[in-house]
PDB file of C-alpha atoms and ligand atoms in Angstrom:
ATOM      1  CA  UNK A  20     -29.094 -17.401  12.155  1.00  0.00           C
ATOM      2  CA  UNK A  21     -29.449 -14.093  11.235  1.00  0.00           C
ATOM      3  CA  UNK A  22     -28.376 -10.580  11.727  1.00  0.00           C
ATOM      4  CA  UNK A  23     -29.702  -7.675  13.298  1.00  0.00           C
ATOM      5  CA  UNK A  24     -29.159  -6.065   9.600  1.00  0.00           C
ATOM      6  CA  UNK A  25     -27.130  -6.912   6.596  1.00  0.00           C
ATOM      7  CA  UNK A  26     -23.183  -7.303   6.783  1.00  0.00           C
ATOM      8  CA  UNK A  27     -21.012  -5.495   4.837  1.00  0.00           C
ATOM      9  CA  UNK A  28     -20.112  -6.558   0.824  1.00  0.00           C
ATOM     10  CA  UNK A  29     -17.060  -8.939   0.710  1.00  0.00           C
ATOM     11  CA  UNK A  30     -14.317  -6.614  -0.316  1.00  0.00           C
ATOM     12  CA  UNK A  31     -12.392  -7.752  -3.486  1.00  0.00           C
ATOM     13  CA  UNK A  32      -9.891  -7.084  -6.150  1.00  0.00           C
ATOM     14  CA  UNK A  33     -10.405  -7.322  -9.989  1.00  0.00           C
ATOM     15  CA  UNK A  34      -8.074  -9.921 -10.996  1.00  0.00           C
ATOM     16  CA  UNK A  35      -6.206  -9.053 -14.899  1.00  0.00           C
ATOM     17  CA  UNK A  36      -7.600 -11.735 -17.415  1.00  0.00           C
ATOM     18  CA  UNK A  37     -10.086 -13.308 -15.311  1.00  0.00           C
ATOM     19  CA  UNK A  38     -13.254 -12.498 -14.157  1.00  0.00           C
ATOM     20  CA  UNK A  39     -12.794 -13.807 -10.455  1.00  0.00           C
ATOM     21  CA  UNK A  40     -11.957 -11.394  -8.047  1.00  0.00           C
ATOM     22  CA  UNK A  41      -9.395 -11.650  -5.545  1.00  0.00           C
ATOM     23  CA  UNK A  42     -11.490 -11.935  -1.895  1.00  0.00           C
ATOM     24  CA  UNK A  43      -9.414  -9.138   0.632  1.00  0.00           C
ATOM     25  CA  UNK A  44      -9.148 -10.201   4.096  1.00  0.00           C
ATOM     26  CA  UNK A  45      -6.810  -7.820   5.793  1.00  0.00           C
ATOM     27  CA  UNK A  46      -4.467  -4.916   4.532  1.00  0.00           C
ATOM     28  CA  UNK A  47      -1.371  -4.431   6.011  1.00  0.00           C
ATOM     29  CA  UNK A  48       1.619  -1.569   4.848  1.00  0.00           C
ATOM     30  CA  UNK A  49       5.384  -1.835   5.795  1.00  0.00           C
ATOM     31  CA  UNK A  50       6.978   1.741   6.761  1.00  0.00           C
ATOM     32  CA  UNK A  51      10.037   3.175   5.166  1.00  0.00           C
ATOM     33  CA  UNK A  52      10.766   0.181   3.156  1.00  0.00           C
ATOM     34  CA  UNK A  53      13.315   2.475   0.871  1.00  0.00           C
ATOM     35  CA  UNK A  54      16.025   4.347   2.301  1.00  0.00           C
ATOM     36  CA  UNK A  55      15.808   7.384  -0.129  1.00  0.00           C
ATOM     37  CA  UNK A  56      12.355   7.872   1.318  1.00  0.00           C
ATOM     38  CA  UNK A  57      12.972   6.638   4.837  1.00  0.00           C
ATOM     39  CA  UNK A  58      15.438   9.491   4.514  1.00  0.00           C
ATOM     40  CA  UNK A  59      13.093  12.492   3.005  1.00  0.00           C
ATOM     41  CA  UNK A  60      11.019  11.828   6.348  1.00  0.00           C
ATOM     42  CA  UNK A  61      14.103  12.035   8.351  1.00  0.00           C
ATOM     43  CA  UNK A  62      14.349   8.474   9.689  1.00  0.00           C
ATOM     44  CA  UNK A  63      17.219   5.873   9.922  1.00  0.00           C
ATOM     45  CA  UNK A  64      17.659   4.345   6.875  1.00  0.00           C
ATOM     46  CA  UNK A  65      18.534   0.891   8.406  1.00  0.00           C
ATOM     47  CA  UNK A  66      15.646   0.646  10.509  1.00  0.00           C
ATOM     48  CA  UNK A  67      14.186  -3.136  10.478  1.00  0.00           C
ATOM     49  CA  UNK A  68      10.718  -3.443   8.684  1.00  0.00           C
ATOM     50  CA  UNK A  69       7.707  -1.930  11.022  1.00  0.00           C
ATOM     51  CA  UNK A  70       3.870  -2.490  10.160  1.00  0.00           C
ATOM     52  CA  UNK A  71       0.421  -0.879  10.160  1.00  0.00           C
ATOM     53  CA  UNK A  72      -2.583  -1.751   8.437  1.00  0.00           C
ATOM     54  CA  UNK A  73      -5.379  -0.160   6.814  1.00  0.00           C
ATOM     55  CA  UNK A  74      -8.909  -1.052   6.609  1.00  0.00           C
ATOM     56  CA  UNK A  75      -9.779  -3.371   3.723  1.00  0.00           C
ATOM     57  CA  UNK A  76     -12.916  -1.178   2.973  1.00  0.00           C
ATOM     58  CA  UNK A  77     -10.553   1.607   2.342  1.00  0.00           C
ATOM     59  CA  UNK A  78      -9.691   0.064  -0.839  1.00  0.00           C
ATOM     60  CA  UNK A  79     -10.417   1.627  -4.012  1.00  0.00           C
ATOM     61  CA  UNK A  80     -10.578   0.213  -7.665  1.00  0.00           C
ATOM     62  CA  UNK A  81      -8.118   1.808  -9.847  1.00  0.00           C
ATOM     63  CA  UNK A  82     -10.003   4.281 -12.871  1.00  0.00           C
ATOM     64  CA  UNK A  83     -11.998   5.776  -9.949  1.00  0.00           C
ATOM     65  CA  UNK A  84     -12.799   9.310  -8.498  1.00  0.00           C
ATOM     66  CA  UNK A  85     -11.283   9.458  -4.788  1.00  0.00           C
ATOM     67  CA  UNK A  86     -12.793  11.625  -2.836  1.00  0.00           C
ATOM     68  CA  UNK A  87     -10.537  14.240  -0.739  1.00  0.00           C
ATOM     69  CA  UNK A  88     -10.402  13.096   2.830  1.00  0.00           C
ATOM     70  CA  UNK A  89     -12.075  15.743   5.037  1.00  0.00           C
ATOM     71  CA  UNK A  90      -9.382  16.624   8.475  1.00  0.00           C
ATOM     72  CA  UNK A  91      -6.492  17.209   5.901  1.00  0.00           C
ATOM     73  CA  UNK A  92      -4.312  20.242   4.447  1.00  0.00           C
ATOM     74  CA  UNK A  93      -1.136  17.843   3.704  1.00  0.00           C
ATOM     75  CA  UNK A  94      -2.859  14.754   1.415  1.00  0.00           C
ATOM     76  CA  UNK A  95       0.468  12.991  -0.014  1.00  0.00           C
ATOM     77  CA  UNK A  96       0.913  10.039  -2.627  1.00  0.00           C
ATOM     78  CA  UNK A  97       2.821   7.065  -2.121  1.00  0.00           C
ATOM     79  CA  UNK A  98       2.917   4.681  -5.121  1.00  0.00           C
ATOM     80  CA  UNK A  99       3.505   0.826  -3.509  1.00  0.00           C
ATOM     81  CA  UNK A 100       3.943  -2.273  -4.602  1.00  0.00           C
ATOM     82  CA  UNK A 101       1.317  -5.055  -3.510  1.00  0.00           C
ATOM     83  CA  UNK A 102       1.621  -8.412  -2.498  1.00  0.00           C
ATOM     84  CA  UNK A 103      -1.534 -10.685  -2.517  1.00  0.00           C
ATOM     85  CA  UNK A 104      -1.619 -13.795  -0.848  1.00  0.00           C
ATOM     86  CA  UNK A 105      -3.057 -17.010  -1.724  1.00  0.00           C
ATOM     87  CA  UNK A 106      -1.911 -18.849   1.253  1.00  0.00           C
ATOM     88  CA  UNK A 107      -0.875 -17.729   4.964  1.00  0.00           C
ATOM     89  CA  UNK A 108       0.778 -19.034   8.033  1.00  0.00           C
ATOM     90  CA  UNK A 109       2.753 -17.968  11.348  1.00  0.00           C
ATOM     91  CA  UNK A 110       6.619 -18.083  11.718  1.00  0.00           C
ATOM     92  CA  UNK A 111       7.170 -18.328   8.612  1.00  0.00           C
ATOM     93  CA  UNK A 112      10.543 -18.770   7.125  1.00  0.00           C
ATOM     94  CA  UNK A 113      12.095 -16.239   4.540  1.00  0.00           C
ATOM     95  CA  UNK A 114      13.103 -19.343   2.021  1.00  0.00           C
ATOM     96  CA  UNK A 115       9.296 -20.942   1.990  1.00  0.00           C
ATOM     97  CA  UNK A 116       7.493 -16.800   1.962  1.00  0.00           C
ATOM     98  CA  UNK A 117       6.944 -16.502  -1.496  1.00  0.00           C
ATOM     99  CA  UNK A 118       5.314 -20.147  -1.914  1.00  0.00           C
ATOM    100  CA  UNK A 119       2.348 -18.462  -0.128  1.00  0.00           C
ATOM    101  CA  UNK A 120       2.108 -14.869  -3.030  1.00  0.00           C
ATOM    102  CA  UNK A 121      -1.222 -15.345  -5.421  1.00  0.00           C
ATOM    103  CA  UNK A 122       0.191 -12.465  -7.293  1.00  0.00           C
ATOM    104  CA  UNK A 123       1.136  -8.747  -7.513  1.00  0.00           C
ATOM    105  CA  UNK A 124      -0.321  -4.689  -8.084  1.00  0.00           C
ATOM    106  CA  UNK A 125       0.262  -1.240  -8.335  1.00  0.00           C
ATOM    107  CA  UNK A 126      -0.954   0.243  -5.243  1.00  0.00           C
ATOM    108  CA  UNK A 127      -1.024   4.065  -3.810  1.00  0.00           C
ATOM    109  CA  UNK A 128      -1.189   4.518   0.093  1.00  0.00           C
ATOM    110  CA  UNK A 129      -2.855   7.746   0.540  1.00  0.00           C
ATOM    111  CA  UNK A 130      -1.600   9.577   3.463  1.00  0.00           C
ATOM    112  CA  UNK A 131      -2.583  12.607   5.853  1.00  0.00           C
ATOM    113  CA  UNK A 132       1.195  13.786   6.285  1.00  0.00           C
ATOM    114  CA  UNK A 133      -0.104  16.341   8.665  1.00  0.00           C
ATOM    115  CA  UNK A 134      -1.830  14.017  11.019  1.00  0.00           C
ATOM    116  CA  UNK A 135       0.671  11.363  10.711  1.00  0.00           C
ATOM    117  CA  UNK A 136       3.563  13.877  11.695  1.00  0.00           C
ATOM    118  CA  UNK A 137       1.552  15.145  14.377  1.00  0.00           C
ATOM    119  CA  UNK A 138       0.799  11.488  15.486  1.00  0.00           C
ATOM    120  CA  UNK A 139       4.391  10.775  15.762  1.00  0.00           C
ATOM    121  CA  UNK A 140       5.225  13.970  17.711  1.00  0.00           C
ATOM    122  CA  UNK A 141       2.601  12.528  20.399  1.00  0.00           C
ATOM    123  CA  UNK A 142       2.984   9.036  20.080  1.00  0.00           C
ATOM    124  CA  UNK A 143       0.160   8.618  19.026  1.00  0.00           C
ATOM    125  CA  UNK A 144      -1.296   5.597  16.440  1.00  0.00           C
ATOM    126  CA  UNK A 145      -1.428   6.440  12.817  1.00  0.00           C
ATOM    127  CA  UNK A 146      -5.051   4.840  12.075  1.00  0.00           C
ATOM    128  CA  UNK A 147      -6.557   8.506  11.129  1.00  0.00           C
ATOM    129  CA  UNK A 148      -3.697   9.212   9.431  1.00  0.00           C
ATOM    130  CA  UNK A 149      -3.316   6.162   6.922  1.00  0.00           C
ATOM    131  CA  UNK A 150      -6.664   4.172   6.880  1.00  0.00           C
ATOM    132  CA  UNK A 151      -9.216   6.499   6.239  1.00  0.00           C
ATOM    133  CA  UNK A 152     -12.058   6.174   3.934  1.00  0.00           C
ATOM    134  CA  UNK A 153     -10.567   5.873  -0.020  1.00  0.00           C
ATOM    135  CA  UNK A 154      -6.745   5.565   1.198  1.00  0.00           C
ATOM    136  CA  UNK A 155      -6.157   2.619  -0.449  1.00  0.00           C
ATOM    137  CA  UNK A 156      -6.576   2.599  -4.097  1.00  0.00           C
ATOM    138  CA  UNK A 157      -5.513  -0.798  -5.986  1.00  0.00           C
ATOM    139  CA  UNK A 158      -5.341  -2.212  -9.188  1.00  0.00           C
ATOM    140  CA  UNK A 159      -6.021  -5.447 -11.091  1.00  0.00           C
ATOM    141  CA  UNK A 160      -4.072  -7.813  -9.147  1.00  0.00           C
ATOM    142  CA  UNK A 161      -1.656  -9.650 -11.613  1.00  0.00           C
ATOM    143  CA  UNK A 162      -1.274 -13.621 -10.801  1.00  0.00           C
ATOM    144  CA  UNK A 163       1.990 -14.652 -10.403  1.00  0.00           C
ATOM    145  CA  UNK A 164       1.855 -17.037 -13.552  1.00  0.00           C
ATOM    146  CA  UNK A 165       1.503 -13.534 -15.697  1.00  0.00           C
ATOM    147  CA  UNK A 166       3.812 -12.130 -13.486  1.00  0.00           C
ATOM    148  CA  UNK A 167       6.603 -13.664 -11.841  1.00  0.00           C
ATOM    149  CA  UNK A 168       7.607 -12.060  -8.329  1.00  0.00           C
ATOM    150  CA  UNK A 169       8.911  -8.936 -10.024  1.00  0.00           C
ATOM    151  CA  UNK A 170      12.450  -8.282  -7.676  1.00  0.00           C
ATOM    152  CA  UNK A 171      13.481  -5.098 -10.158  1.00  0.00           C
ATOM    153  CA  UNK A 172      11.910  -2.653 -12.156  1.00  0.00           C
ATOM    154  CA  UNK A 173      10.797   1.211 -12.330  1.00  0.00           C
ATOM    155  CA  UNK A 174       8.023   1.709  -9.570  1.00  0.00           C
ATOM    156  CA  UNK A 175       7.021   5.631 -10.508  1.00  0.00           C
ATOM    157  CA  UNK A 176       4.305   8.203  -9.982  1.00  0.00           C
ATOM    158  CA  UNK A 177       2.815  10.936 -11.793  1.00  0.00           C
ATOM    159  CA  UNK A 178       0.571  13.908 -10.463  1.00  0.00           C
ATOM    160  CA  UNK A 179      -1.039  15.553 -13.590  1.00  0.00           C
ATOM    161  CA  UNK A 180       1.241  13.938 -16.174  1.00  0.00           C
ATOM    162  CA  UNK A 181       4.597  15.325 -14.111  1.00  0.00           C
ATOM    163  CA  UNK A 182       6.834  12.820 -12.725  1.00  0.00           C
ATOM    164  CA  UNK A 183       6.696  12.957  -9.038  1.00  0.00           C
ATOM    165  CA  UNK A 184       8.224   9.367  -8.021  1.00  0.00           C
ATOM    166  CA  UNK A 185      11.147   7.425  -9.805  1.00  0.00           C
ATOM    167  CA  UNK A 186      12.475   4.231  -8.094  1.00  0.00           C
ATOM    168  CA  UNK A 187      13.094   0.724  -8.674  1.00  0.00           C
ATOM    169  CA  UNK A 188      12.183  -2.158  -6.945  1.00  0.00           C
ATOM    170  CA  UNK A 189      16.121  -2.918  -6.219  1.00  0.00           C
ATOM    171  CA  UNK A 190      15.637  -0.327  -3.617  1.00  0.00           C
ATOM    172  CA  UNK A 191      13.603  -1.759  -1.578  1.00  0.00           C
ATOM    173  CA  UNK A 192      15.345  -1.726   2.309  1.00  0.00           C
ATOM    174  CA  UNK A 193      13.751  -5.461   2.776  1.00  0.00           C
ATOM    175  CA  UNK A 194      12.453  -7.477  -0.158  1.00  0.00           C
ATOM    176  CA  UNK A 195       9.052  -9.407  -0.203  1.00  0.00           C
ATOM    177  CA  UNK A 196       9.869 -12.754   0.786  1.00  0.00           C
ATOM    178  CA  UNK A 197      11.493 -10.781   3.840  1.00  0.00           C
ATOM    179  CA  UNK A 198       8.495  -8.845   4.818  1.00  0.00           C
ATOM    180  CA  UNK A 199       6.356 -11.794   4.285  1.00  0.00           C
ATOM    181  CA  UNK A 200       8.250 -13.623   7.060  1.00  0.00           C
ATOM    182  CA  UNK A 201       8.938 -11.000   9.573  1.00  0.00           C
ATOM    183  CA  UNK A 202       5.104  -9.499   9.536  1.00  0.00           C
ATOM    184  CA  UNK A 203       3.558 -13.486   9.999  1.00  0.00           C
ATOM    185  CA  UNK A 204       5.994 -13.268  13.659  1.00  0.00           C
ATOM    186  CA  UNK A 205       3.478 -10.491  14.570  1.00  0.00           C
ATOM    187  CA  UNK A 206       0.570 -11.852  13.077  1.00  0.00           C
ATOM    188  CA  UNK A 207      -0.966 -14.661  11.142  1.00  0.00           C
ATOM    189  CA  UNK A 208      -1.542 -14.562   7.504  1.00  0.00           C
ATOM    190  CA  UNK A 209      -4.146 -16.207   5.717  1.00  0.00           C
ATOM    191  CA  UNK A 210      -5.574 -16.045   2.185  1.00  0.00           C
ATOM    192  CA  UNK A 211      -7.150 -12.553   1.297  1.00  0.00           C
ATOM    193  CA  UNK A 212      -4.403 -10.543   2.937  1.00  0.00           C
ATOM    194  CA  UNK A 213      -2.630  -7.768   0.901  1.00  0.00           C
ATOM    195  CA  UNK A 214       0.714  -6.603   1.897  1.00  0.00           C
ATOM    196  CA  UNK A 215       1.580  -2.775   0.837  1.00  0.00           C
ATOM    197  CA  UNK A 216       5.502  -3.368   0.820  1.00  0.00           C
ATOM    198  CA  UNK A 217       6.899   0.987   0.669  1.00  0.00           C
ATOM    199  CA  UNK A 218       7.392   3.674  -1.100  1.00  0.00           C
ATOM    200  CA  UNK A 219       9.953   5.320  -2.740  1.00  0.00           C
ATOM    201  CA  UNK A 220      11.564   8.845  -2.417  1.00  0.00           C
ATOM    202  CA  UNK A 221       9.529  11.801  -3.984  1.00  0.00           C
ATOM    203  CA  UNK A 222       6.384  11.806  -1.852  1.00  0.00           C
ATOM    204  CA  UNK A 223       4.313  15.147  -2.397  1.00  0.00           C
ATOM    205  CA  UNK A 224       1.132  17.023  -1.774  1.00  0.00           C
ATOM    206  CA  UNK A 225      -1.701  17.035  -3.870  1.00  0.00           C
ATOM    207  CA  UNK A 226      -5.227  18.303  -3.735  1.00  0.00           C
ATOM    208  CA  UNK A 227      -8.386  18.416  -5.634  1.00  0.00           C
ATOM    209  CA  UNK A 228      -8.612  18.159  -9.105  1.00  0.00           C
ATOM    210  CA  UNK A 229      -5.202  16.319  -9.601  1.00  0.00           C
ATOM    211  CA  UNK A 230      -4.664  13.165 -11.655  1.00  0.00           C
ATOM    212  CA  UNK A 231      -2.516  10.528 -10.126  1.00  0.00           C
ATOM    213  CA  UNK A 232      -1.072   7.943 -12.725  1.00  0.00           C
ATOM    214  CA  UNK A 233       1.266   5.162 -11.154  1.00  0.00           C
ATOM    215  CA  UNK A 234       3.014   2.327 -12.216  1.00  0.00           C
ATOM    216  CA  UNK A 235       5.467  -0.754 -12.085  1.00  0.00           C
ATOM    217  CA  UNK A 236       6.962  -2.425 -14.566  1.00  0.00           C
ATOM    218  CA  UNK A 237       5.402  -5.543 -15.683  1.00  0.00           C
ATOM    219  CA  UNK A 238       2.718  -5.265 -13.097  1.00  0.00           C
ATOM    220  CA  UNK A 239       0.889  -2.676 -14.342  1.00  0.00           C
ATOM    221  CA  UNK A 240      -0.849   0.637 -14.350  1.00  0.00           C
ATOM    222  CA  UNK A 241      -3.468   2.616 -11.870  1.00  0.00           C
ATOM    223  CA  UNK A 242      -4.999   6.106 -12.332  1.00  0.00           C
ATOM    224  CA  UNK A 243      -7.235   7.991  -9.972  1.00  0.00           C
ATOM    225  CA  UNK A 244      -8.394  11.319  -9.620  1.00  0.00           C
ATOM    226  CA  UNK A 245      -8.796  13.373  -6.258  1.00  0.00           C
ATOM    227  CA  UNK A 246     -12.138  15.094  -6.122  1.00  0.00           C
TER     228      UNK A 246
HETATM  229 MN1  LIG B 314       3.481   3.706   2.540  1.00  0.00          MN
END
């Protein structure tokens, strides 16, 4: 067999203090996972978990230059953390979700506000909106023996070294183990998937030239600048 001309690279994920790398299979992002920032976009803050995905080619290593996204005037930050699985399934039941987790990172899902909102004023999907080219930066996934499954903890972001987003992992609306089980009755998961699980409040605009510095406590650190 052979192909009319060569397939994409595997995508993959640095894994900290090992030189595997973690093999990506599909990216998927829960919505308004914590009510302060559910509210700041002007949505019920009890709304059950909803899903979208991103491209797994849209990742992006943490320490790298991301390019601005051409079709944008409103390019906003939202610091996530991100579960990595090691094992999938259907139907899968809250109490057995976090058997399947390989381990945890600091993620940012980069976001055209001003296409999204006008997506949502149409109806329209929210592809061009969240998984273009570069949304997706990641880093070093942390395996859950260096890392537990990390329920509380600051989860912040800073835009040229001011503090833009403050939360804790407390706040999130549903926890991991609950969006594990809820997106696997839409879908399947398998091993390679990453799960972006929300953002806190304190989403902004940024542009070229800025320095975006995230992190979560005990999970880690990622920095990228726009250019
Ligand atoms: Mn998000």
């Amino acid at each position: 067999m052979s192909y009319v001309f060569p397939p994409a690279p595997q995508v993959s994920v640095p894994v900290a203090g090992s030189d595997a790398r973690f093999p990506v299979r599909r990216v998927y992002c829960v919505g308004r996972n914590y009510a302060d920032h559910a509210a700041e976009m002007g949505a019920d803050r009890r709304e059950p978990p909803f899903f979208f995905s991103k491209p797994a080619d849209a990742l992006v290593a943490g320490g790298s230059e991301v390019r601005f996204p051409p079709a944008t005037d409103n390019l906003q930050h939202e610091v996530e953390l991100v579960v990595a699985l090691a094992a999938g399934g259907a139907d899968i039941e809250p109490s057995q979700a976090l058997a399947l987790v390989y381990g945890y990172a600091v993620g940012l899902d980069l976001t055209r506000r001003d296409l999204q909102l006008a997506a949502k004023d149409k109806g329209h999907p929210w592809d061009m909106a969240k998984g273009f080219d570069q949304s997706a930066p990641i880093g070093a996934i942390q395996p859950l023996p260096a890392v537990g499954h990390p329920a509380s903890g600051a989860i912040w972001l800073k835009v040229n070294g001011q503090l833009r987003q403050n939360g804790d992992l407390q706040q999130m609306s549903w926890k991991v183990a609950e969006v594990i089980a809820k997106l696997s009755t839409y879908v399947a998961l398998a091993p390679g998937d990453l799960i972006f699980t929300g953002t806190p409040a304190g989403v902004s605009k940024v542009q070229r030239g800025d320095l975006l510095e995230a992190g979560i406590d005990g999970v880690g650190e990622l920095t990228v600048r726009l250019v």
